[in-house]
Short mmCIF file of C-alpha atoms in Angstrom, two decimals:
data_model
loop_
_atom_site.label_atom_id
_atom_site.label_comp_id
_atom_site.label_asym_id
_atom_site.label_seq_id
_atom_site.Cartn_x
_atom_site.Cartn_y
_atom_site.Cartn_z
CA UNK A 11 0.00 0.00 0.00
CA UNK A 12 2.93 2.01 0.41
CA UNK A 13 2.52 2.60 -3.14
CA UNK A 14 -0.67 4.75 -2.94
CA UNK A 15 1.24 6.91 -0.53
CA UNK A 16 3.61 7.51 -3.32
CA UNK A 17 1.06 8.25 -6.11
CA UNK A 18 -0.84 10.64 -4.04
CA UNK A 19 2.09 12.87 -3.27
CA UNK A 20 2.38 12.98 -7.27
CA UNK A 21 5.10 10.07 -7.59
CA UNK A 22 4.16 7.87 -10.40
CA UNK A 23 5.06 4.41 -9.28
CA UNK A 24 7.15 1.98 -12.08
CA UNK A 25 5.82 -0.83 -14.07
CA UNK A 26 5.39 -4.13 -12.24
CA UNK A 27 6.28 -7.45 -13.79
CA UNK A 28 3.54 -9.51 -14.86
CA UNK A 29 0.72 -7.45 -13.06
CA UNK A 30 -1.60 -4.51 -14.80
CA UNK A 31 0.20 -1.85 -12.33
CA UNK A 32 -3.48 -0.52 -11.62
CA UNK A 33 -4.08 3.06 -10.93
CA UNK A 34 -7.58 3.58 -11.55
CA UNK A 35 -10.83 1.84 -11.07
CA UNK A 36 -14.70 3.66 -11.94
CA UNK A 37 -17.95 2.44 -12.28
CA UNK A 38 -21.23 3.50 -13.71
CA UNK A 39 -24.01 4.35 -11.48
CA UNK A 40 -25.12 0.98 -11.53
CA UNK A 41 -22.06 -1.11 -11.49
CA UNK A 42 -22.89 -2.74 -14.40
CA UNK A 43 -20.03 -1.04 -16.15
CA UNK A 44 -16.71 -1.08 -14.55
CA UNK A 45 -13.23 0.58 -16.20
CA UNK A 46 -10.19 -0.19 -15.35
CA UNK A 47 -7.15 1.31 -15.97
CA UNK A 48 -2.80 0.33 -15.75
CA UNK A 49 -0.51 -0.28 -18.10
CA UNK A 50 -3.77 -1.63 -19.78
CA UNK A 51 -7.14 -0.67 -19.47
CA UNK A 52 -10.19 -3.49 -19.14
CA UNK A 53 -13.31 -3.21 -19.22
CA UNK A 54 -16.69 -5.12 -17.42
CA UNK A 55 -20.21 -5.23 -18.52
CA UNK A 56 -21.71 -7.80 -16.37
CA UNK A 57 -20.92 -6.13 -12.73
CA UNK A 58 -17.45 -7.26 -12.84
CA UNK A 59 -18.03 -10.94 -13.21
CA UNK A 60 -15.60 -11.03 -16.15
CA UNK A 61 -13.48 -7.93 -17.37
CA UNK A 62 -12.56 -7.88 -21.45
CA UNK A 63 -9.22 -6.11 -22.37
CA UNK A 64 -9.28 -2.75 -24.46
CA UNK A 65 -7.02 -3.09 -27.38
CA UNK A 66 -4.33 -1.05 -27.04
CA UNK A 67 -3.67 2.74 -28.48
CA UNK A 68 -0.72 2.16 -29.71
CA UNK A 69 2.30 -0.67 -30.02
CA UNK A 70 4.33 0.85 -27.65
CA UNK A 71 4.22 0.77 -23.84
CA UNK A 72 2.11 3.04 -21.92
CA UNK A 73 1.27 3.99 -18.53
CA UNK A 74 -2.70 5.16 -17.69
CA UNK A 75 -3.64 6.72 -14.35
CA UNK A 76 -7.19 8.66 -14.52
CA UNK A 77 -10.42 6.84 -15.30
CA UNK A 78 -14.04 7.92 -15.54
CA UNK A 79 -17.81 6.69 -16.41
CA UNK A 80 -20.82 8.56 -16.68
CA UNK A 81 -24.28 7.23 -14.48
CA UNK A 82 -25.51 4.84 -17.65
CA UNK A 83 -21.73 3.64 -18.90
CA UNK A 84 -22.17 5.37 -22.12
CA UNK A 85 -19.26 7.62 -21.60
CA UNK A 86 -15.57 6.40 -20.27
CA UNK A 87 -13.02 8.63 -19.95
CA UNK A 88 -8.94 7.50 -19.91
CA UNK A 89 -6.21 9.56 -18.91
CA UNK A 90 -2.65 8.36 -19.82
CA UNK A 91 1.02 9.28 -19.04
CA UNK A 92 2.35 10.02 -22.82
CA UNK A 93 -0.76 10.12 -25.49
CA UNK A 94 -3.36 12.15 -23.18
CA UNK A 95 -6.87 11.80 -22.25
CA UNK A 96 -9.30 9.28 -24.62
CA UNK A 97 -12.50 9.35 -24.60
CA UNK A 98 -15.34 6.33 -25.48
CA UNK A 99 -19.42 7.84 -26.11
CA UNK A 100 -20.56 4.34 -26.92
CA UNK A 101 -20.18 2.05 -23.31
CA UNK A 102 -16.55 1.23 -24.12
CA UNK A 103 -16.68 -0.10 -27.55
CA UNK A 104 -15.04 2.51 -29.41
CA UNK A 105 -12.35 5.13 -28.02
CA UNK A 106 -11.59 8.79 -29.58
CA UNK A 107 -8.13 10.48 -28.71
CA UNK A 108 -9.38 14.08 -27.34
CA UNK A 109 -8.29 17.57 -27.99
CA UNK A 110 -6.29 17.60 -24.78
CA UNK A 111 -2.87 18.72 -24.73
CA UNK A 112 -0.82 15.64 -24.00
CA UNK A 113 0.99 16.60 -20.91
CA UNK A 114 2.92 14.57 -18.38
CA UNK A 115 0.16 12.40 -16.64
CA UNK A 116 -3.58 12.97 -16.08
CA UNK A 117 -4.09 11.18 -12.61
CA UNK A 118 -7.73 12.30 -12.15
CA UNK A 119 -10.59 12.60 -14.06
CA UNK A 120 -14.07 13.15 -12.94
CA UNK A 121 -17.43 13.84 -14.88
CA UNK A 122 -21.05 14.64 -14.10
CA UNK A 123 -23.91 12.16 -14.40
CA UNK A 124 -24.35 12.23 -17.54
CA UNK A 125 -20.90 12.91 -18.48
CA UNK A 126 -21.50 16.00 -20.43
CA UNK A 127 -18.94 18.00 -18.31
CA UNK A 128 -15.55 16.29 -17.32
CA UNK A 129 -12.68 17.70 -15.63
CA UNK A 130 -8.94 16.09 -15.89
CA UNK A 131 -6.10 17.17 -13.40
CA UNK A 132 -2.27 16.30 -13.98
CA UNK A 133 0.18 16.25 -11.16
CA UNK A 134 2.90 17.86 -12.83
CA UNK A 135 3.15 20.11 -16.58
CA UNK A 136 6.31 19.78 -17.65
CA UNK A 137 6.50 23.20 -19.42
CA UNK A 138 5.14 25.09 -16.71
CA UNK A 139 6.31 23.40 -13.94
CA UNK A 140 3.19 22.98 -11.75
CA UNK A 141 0.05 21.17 -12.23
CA UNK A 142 -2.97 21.30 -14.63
CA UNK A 143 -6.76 21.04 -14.85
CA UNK A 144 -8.70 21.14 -18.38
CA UNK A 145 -12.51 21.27 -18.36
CA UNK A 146 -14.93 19.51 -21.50
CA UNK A 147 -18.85 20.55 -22.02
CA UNK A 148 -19.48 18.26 -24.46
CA UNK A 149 -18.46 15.02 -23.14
CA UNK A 150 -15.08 15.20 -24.08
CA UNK A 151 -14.88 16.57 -27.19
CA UNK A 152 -12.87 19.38 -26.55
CA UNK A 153 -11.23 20.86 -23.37
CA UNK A 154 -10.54 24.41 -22.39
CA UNK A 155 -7.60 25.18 -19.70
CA UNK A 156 -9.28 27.46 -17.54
CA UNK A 157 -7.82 29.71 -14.51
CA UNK A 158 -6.80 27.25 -11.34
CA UNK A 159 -4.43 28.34 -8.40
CA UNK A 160 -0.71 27.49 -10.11
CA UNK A 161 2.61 25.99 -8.75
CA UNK A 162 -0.24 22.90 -7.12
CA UNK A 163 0.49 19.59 -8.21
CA UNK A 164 -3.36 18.21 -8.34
CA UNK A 165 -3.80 14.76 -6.64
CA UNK A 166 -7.53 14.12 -7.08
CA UNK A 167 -10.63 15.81 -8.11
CA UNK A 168 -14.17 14.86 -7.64
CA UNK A 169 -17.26 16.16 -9.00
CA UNK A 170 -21.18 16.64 -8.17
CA UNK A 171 -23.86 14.84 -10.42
CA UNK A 172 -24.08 18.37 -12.78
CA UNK A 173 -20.50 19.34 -12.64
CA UNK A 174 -21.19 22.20 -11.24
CA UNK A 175 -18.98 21.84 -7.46
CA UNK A 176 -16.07 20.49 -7.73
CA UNK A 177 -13.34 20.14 -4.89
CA UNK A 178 -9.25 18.77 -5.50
CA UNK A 179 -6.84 18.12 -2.97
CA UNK A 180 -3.32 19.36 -3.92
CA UNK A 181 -0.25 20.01 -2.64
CA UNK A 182 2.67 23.14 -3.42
CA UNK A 183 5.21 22.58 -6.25
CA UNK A 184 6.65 25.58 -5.42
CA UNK A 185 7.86 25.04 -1.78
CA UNK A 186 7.74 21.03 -1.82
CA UNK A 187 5.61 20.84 1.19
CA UNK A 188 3.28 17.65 1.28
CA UNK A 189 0.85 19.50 3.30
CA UNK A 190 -2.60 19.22 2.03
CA UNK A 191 -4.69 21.86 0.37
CA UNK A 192 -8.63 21.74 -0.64
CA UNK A 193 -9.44 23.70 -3.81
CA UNK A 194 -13.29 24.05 -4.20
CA UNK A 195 -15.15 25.86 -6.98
CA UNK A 196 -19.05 26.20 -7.52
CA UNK A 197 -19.03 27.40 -11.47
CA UNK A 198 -17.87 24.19 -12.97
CA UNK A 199 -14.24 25.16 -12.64
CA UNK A 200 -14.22 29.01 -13.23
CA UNK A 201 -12.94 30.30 -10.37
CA UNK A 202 -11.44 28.20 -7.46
CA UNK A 203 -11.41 29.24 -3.52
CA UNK A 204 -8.96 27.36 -0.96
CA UNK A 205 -10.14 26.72 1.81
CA UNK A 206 -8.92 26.16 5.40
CA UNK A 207 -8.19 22.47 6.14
CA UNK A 208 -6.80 20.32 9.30
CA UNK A 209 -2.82 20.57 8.59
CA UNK A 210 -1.93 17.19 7.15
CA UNK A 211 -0.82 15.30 4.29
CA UNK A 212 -3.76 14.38 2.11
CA UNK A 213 -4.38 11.18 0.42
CA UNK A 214 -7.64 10.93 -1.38
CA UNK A 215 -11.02 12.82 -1.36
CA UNK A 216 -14.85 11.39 -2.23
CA UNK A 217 -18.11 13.60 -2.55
CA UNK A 218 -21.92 12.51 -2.48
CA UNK A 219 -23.87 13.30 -5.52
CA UNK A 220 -24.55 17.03 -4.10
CA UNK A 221 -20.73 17.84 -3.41
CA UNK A 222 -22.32 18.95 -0.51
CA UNK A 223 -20.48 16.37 1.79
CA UNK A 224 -16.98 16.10 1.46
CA UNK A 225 -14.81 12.69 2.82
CA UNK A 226 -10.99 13.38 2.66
CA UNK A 227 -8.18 10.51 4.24
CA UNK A 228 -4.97 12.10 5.36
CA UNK A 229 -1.87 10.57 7.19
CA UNK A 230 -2.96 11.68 10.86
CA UNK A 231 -6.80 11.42 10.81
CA UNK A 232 -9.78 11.42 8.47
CA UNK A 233 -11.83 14.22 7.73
CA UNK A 234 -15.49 14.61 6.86
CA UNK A 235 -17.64 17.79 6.38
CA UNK A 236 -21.59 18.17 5.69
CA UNK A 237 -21.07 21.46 4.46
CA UNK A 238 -19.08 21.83 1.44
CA UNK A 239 -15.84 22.68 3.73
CA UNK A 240 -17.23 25.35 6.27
CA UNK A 241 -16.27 22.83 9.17
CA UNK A 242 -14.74 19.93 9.37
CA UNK A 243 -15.31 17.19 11.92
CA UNK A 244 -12.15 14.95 12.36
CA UNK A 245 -12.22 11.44 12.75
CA UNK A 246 -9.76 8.78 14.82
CA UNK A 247 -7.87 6.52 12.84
CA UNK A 248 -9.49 3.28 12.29
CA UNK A 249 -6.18 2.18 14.29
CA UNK A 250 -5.52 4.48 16.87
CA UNK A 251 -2.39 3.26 17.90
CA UNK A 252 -0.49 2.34 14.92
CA UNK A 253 0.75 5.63 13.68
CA UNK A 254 1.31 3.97 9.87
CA UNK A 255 -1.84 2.89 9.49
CA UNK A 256 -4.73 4.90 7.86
CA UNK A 257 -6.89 4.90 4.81
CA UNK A 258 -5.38 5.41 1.75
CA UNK A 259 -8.27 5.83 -0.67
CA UNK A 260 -11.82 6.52 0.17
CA UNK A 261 -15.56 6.75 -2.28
CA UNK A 262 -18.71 7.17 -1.37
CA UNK A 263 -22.24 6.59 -2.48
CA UNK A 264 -24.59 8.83 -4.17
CA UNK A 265 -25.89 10.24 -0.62
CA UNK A 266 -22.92 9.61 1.10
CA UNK A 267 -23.94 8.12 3.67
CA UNK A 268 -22.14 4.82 2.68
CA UNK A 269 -18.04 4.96 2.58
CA UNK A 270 -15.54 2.63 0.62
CA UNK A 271 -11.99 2.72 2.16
CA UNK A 272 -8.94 0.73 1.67
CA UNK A 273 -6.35 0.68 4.14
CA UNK A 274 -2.47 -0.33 4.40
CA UNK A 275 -3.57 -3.11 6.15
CA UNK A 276 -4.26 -5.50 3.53
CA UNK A 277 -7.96 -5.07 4.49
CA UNK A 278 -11.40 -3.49 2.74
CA UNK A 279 -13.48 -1.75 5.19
CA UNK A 280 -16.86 -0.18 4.73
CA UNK A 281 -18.80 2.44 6.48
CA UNK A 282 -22.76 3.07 6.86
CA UNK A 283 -22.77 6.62 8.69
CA UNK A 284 -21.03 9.03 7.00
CA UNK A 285 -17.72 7.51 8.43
CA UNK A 286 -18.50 7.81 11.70
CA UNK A 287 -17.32 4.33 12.33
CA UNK A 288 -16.07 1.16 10.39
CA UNK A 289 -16.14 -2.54 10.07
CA UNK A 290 -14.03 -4.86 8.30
CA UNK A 291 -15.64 -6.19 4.88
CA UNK A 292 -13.14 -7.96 3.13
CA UNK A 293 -9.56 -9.11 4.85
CA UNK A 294 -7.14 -10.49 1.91
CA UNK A 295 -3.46 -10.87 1.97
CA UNK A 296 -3.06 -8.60 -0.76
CA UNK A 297 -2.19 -4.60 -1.05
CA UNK A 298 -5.02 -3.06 -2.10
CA UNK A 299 -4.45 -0.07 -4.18
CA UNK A 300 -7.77 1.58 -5.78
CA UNK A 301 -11.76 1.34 -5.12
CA UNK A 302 -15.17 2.52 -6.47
CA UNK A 303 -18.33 1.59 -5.94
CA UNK A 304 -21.85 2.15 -7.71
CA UNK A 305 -24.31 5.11 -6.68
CA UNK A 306 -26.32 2.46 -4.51
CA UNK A 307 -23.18 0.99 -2.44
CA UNK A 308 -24.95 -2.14 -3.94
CA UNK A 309 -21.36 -3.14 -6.22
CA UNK A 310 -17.60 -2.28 -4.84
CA UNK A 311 -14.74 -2.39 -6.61
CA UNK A 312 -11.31 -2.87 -5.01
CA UNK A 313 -8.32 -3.57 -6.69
CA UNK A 314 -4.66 -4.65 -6.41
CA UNK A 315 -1.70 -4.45 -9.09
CA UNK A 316 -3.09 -7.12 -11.05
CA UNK A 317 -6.00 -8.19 -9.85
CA UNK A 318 -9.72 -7.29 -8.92
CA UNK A 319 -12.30 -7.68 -6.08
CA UNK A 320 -15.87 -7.77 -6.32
CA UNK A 321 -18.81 -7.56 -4.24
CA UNK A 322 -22.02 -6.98 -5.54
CA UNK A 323 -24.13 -7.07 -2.00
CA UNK A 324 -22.71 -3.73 -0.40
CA UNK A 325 -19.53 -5.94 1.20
CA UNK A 326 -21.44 -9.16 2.32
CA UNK A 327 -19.40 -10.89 0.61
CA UNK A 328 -16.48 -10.57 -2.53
CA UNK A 329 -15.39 -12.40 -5.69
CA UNK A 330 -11.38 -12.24 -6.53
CA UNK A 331 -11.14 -11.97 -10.53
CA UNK A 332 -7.54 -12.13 -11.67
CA UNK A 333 -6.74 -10.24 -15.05
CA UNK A 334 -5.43 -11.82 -17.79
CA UNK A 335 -2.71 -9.87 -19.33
#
């Protein structure tokens, strides 16, 4: 898990042997659709009972990070580390290289219900030296840079069901401090406000369908606020005294009331208050990396470098799915 530690302080972790190295997992509303994305991308159709292989872009190796579907399926977006952002409008079947620049590495992507709107982040812009965001209005057709707070490296962003309120953790490229900062805008990405967060090193972020209620994992504590970042309520570890132990990455459902959350711990654990507390759903010797789970908490998604976990009764119980590469 120590790896997810690295990615989210805008380290892109290497290639690993005869695994997918996967860095992003997203699901449709339903979980009938899920996308996954490494140093190949896969996709299911059936609520991840099997998961088919996209063909690749191009001969050559490369690396994908960001991955996101729309509430029906219909529209997948892929963000990679050398040929940009790609975008499917047909549930996966077909896949469009977009108009965005092809920067360094889009780690986050994030998109409205109905995946009209779409916003992409990358950690680091090699010309300029900090990190980007790039907004679409038409599904991904084309994509504007608009004005965001510069010398950030962007870690995650996470979207509302309209677009409209976003929020993205991020940390300085300027100074090199890892502390967090929460970036939150309420006109689809045309103006951004920071605002005041706990001091700590962020490590992943999840909003309910409103953006209203904001879930963000750090490496002291958790944090959770019902109102869009006016106060924040923190929450204990999961393992009070083990000071390397935390959540790593975190989604939630459509009201948010229901909470994904993997852990360095080698275990899955789910919460049905808001994260107020937490039981163990799934407890696998493996190092989980990336989660996701449909707008009814019904189907989560967990998976490791090469390999996949499904439930599809909220956590009850899980199928392990190896990928063939």
């Amino acid at each position: 898990m120590w790896v997810l530690f690295l990615v989210a302080l805008c380290v892109l972790s290497a290639s690993v042997a005869a695994t997918n190295n996967n860095e992003c997992v997203a699901t449709s509303g339903s979980g009938q659709f899920i996308l996954l994305a490494g140093s190949h991308n896969f996709i299911s159709s059936d609520f991840g009972k099997t998961f088919v292989q996209i063909p690749d872009f191009y001969p050559v190796t490369e690396y994908w990070h960001g991955c996101a579907i729309d509430e029906t399926g219909q529209h997948m977006a892929l963000g990679s580390s050398t040929s940009g952002l790609w975008i499917s409008k047909n549930f996966g079947q077909s896949w469009a290289s977009s108009a965005a620049d092809n920067h360094d590495a889009w780690l986050s992507i994030a998109t409205s219900s109905v995946g009209d709107r779409m916003v992409a982040t990358n950690c680091f812009d090699s010309p300029s030296g900090h990190g980007q965001m790039v907004f679409s209005s038409d599904f991904g057709s084309t994509w504007a840079v608009k004005t965001a707070p510069q010398y950030l490296m962007y870690n995650k962003v996470v979207s509302d069901s309209t677009g409209k309120y976003l929020a993205a953790i991020a940390q300085s490229s300027k100074t090199g401090m890892t502390t967090g900062m929460l970036l939150l805008s309420d006109d689809f990405g045309g103006s951004w406000l920071s605002v005041p967060v706990p001091y700590d090193t962020f490590l992943s972020i999840a909003t309910d369908a409103t953006g209203k209620l904001l879930t963000i994992t750090g490496s002291k504590a958790n944090y959770v606020s019902k109102d869009r970042g006016a106060f924040w309520e923190t929450v204990a570890k999961i393992y009070p005294d083990l000071w390397n132990v935390n959540f790593f990455r975190v989604s939630a459902s459509a009201t948010g009331q229901n909470v994904l959350a993997l852990t360095n711990t080698r275990e899955i654990f789910v919460s049905s208050d808001f994260g107020q507390t937490w039981g163990v759903s799934y407890n696998r010797n493996e190092s989980w990396r990336y989660g996701a789970n449909s707008a009814d908490f019904k189907v989560l998604v967990a998976v490791t470098s090469g390999d996949v976990a499904v439930s599809r009764d909220a956590g009850e119980t899980w199928d392990f799915v190896p990928l063939k590469v």
